mmCIF file of C-alpha atoms in Angstrom:
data_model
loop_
_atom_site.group_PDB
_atom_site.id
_atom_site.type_symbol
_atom_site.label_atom_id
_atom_site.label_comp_id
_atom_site.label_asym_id
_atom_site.label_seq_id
_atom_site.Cartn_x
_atom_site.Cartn_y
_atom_site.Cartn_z
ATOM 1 C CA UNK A 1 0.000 0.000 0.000
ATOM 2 C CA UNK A 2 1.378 3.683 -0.674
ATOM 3 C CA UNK A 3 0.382 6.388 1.620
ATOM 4 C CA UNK A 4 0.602 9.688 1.779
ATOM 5 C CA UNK A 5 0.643 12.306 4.092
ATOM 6 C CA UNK A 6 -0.300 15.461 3.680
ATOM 7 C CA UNK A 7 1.841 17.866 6.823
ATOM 8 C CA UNK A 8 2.412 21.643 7.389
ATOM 9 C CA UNK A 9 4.867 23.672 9.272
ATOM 10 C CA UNK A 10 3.544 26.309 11.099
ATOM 11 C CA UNK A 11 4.144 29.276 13.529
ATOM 12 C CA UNK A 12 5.949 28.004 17.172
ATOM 13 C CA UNK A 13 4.755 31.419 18.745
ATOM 14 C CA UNK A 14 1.306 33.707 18.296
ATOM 15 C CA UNK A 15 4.131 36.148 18.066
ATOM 16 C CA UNK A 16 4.070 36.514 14.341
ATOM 17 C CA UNK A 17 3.887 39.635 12.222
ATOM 18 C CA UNK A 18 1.278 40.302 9.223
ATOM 19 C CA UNK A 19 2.207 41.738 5.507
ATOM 20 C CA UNK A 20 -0.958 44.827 5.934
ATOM 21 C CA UNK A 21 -0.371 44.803 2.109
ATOM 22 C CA UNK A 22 -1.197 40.850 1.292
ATOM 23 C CA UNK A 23 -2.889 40.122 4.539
ATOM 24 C CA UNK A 24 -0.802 36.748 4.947
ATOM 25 C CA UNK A 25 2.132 36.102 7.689
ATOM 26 C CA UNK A 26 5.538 36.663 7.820
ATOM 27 C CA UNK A 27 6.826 33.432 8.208
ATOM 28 C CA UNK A 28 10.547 33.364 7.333
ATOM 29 C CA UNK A 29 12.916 33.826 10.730
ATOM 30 C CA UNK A 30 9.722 32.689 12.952
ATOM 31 C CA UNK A 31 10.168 29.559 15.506
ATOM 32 C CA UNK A 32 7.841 26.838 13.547
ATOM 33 C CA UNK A 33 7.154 23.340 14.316
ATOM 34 C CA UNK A 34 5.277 20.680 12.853
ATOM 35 C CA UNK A 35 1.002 21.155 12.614
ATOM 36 C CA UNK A 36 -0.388 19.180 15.624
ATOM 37 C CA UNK A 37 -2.918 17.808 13.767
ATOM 38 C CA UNK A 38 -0.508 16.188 11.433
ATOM 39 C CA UNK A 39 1.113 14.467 13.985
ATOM 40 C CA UNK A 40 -2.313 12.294 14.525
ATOM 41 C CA UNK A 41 -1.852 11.741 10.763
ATOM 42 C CA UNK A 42 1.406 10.733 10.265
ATOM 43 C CA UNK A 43 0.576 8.133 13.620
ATOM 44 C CA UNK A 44 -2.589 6.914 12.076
ATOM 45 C CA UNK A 45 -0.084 6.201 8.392
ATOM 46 C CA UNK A 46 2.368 4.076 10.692
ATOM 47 C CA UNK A 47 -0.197 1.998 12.055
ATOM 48 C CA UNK A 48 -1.486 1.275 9.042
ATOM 49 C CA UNK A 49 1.926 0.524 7.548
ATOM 50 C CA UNK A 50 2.237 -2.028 10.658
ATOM 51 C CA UNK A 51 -0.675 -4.178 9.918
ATOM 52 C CA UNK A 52 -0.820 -4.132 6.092
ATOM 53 C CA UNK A 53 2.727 -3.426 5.075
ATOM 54 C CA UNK A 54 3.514 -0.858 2.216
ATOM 55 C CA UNK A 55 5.439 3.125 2.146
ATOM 56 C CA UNK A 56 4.544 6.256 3.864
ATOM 57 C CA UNK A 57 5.085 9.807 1.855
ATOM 58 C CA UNK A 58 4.995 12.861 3.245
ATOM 59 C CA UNK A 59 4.441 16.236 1.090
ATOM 60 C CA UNK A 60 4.456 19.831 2.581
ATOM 61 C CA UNK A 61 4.208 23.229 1.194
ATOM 62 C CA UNK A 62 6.376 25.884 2.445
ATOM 63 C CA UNK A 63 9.204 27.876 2.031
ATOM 64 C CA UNK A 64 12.459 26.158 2.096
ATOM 65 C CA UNK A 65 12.397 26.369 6.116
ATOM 66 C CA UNK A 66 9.493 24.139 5.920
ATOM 67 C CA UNK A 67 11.787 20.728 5.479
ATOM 68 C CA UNK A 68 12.258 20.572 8.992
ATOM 69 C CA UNK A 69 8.803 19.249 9.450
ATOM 70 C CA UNK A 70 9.931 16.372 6.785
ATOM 71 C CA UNK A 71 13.046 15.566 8.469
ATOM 72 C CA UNK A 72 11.018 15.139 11.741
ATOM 73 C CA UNK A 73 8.726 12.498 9.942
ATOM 74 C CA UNK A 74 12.045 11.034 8.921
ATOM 75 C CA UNK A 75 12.427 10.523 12.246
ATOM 76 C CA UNK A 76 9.244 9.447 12.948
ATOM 77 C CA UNK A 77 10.120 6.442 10.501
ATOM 78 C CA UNK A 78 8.360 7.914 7.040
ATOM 79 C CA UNK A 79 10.205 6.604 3.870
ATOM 80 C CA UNK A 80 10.417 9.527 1.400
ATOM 81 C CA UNK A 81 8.705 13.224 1.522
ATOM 82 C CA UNK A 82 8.534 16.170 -1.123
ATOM 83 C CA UNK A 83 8.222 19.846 -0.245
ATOM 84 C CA UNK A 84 6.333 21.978 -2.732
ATOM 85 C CA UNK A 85 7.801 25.460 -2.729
ATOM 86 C CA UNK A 86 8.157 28.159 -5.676
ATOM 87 C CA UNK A 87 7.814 32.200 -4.807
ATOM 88 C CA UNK A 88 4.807 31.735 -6.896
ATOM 89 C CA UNK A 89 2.590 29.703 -4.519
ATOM 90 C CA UNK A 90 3.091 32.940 -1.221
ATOM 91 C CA UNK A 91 -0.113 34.108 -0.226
ATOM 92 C CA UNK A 92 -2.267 30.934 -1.280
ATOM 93 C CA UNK A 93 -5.985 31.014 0.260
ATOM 94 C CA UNK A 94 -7.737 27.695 1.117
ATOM 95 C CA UNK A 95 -8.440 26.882 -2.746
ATOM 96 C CA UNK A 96 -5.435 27.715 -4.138
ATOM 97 C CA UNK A 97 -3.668 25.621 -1.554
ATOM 98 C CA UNK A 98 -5.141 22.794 -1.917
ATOM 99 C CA UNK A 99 -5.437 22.747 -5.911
ATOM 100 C CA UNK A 100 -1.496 23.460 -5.090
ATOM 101 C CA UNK A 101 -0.833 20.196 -3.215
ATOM 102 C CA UNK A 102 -2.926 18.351 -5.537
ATOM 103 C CA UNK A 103 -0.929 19.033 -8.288
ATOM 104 C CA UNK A 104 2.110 18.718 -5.998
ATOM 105 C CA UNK A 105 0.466 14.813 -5.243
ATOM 106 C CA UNK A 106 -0.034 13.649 -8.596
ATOM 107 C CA UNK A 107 3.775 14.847 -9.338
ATOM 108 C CA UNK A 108 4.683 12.433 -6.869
ATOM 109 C CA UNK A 109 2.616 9.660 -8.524
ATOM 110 C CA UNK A 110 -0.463 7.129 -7.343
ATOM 111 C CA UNK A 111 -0.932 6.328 -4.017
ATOM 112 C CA UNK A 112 -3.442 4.238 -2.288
ATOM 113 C CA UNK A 113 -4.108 6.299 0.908
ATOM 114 C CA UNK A 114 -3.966 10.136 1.374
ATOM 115 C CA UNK A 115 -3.870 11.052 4.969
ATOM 116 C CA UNK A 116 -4.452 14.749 6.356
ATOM 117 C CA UNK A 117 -4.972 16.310 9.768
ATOM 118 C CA UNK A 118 -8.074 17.417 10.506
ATOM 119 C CA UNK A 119 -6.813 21.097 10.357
ATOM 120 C CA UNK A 120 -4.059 23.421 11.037
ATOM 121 C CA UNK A 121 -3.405 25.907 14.099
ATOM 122 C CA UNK A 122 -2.331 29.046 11.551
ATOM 123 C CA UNK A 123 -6.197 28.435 9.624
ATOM 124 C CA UNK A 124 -8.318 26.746 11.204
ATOM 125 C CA UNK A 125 -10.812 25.480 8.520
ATOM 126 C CA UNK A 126 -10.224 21.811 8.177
ATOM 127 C CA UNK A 127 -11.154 22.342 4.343
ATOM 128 C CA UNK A 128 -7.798 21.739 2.765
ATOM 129 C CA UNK A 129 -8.040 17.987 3.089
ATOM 130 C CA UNK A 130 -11.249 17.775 1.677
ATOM 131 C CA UNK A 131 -10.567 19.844 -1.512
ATOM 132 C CA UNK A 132 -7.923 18.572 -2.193
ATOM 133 C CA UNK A 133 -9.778 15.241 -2.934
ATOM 134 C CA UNK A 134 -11.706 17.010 -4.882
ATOM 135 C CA UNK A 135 -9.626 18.492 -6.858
ATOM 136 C CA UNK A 136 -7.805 14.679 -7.378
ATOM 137 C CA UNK A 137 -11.358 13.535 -8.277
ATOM 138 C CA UNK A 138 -11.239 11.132 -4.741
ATOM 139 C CA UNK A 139 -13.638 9.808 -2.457
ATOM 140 C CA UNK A 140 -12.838 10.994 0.685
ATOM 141 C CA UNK A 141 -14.374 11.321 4.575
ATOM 142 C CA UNK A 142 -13.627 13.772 7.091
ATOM 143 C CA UNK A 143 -13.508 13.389 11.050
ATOM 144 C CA UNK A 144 -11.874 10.225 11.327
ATOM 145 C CA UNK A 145 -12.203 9.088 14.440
ATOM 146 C CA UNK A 146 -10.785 5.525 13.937
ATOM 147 C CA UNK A 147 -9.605 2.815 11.566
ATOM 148 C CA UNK A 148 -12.052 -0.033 12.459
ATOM 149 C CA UNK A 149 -10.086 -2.546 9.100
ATOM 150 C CA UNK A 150 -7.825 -2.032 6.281
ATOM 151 C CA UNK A 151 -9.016 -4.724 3.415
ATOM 152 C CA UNK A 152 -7.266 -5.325 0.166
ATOM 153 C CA UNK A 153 -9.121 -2.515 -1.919
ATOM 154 C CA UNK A 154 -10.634 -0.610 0.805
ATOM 155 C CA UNK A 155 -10.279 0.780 4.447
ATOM 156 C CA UNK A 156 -13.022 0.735 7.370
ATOM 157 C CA UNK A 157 -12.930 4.148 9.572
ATOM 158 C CA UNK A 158 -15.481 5.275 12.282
ATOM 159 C CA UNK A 159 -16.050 9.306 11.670
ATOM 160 C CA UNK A 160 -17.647 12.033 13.997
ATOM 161 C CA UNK A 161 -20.770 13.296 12.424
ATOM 162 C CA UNK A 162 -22.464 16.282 14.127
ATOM 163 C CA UNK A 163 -25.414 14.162 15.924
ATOM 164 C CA UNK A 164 -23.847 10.741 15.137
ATOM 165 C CA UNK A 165 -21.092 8.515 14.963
ATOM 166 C CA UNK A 166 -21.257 6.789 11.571
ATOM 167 C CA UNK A 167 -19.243 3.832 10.238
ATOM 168 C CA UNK A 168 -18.297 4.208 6.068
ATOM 169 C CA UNK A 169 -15.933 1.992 4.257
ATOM 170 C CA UNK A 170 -14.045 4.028 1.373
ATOM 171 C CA UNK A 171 -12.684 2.264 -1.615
ATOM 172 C CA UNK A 172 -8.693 2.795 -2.552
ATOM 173 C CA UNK A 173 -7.650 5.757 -3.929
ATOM 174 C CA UNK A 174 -9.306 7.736 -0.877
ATOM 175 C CA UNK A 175 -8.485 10.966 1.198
ATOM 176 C CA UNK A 176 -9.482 10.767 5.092
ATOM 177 C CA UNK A 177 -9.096 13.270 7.610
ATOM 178 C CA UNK A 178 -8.155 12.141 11.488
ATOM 179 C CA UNK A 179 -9.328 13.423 14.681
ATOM 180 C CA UNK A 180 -6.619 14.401 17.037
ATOM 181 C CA UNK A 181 -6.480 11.410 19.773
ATOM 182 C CA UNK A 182 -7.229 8.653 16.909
ATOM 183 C CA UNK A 183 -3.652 7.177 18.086
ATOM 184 C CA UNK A 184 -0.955 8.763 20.376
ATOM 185 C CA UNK A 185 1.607 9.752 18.414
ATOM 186 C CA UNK A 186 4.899 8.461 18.691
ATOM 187 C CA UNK A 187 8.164 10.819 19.582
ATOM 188 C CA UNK A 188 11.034 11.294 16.813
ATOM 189 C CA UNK A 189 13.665 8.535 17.357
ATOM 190 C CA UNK A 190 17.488 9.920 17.902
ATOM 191 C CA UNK A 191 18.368 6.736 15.768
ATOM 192 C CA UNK A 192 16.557 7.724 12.862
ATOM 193 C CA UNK A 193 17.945 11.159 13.177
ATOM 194 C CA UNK A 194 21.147 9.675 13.004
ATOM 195 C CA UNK A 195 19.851 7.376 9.889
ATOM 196 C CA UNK A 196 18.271 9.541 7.934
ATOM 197 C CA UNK A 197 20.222 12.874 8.120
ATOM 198 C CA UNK A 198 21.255 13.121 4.286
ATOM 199 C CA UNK A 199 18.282 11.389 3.607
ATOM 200 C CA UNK A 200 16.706 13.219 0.377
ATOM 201 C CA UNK A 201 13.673 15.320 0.098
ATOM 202 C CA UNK A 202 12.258 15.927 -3.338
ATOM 203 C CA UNK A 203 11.011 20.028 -4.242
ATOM 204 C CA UNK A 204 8.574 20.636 -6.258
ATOM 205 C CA UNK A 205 8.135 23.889 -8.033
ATOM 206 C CA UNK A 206 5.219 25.494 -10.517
ATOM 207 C CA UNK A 207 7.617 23.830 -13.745
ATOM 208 C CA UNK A 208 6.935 20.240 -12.202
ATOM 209 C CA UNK A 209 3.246 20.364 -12.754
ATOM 210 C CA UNK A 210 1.221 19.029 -15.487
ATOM 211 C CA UNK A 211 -0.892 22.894 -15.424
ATOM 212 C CA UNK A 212 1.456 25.432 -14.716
ATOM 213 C CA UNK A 213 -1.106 28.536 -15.239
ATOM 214 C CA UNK A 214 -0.132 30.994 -12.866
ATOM 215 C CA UNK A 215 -3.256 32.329 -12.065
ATOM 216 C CA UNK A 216 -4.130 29.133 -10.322
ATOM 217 C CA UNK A 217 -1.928 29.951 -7.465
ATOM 218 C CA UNK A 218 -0.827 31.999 -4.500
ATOM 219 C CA UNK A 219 -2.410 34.966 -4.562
ATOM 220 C CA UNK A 220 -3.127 35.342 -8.388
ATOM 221 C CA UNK A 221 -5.334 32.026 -7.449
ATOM 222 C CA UNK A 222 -6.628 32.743 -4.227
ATOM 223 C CA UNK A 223 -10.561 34.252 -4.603
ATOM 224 C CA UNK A 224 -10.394 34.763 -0.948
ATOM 225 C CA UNK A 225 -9.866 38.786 -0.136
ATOM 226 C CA UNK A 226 -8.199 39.697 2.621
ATOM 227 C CA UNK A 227 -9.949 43.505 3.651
ATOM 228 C CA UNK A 228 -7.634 43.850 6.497
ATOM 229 C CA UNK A 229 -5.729 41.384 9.235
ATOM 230 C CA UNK A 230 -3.609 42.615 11.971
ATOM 231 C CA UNK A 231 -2.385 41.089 15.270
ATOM 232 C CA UNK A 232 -4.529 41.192 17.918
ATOM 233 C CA UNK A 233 -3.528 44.208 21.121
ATOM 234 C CA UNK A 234 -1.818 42.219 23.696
ATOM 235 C CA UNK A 235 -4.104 43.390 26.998
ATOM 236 C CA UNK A 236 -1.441 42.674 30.130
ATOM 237 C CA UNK A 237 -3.873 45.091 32.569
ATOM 238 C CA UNK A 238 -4.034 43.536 35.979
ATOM 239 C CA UNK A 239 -5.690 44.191 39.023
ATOM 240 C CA UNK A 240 -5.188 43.414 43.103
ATOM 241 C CA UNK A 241 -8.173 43.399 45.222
ATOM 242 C CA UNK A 242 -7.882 42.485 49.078
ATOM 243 C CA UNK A 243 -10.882 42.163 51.304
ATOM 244 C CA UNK A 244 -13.518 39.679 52.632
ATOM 245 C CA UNK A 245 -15.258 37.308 50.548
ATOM 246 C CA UNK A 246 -18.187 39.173 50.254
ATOM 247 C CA UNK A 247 -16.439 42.657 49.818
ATOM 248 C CA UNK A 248 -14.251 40.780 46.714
ATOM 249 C CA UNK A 249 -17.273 39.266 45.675
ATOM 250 C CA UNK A 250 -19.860 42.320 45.245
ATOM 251 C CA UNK A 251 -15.979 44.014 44.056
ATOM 252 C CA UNK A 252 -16.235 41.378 41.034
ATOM 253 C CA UNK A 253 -19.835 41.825 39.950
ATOM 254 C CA UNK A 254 -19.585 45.467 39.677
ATOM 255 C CA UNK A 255 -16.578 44.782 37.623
ATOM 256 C CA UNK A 256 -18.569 42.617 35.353
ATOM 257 C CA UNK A 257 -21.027 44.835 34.342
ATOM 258 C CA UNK A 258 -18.600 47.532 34.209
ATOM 259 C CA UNK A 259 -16.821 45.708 31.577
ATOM 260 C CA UNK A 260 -20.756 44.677 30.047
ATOM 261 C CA UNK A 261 -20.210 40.972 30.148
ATOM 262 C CA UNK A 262 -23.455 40.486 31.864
#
């Protein structure tokens, strides 16, 4: 079986400054670390790849910073990655993302199983993994909450419905998205490190895809418009009260509807 999947680096810090002009974020010189919710994903690929045998991909889109996150699946046992990265894929919105990484996927060739978190901390719409299968013509389910069997030509999962847990099985080629907690993931071994240090990682730029139109991506292909984004004002105002219970107490009502939260 060949699996893939899909991880992101992103900010370390909320400390992170905004272009006003683009509306996106500065990312180069910021602390990053791997997307949370990938780490549930790249677990949930390693179990698989424990029961039914096969090789685990990774692919991330970044700037050239963002192979750290690919050497840490290394180490984390993955067998090959790719990082998609060209100038001309900054300031990407949620479509032009994933119609990005889609291309970036089928440059990498068929696979069986594409895995993605259910969403990362920097966006927070868990919609990249589904359009993405769009965009690859899959079927695909979202909200994974566990892998009940892997068969020959398909795979089993349990997924978290908004009223009801519902069981689907998904026939190979599929996209599924995990729920954090699905599996525990596993810490980066030192050995690997050691292993797979000059271990290489593929880039992929616009000229490696079968459409290189420009105006399908980063901002040029992004329909999204930003009208303004700015950090938020860091409030650091405190306050010491001293008294009786009751004197703090009738102290923290009036505060309350001072500040019109009641």
């Amino acid at each position: 079986m060949e699996i893939l999947v899909c991880i992101k680096q992103v900010p370390g810090t909320s400390k992170v400054e905004v272009d006003e002009k683009t509306g996106v974020l500065k990312r180069d010189g910021v602390d990053s670390k791997m997307n949370p919710y990938d780490l549930y994903a790249l677990e949930t690929a390693l179990r698989i790849r424990e029961t039914s045998s096969g090789n685990i991909g990774v692919i991330s889109m970044g700037p050239p910073q963002a192979m750290e996150v690919i050497k840490e699946a290394y180490m984390m046992g993955v067998d090959r990655g790719a990082l998609i990265s060209d100038r001309k894929f900054a300031g990407a919105d949620v479509l032009a993302t994933s119609y990005t990484i889609s291309q970036g996927i089928r440059k990498m060739g068929n696979v069986d199983l594409i895995i993605c978190g259910k969403q990362t901390t920097d966006g927070d719409t868990a919609q990249v993994g589904p359009e993405i299968a769009e965009y690859l013509g899959l079927p695909h389910v979202a909200n994974v909450l566990k892998i009940l069997e892997v068969k020959d030509k398909s795979i089993v999962v349990e997924m978290d419905m908004p009223n009801t847990i519902e069981v689907a099985e998904v026939n190979f080629p599929c996209l599924i998205t995990v729920e954090k907690d699905i599996f525990q993931p596993r810490l980066p071994s030192y050995k690997m490190k050691l292993k797979t240090r000059d271990k290489k990682i593929e880039t992929i730029c616009l000229n490696d895809f079968e459409d290189r139109d420009e105006n399908k991506y980063g901002l040029n292909g992004s329909p999204t418009q930003v009208e303004r984004i700015f950090p938020p004002d860091a409030n650091t105002d405190r306050e010491t009260w001293t008294g009786s219970s009751e004197e703090i107490s009738d102290r923290l009502i009036k505060k309350i509807k001072e500040l019109k939260f009641v």
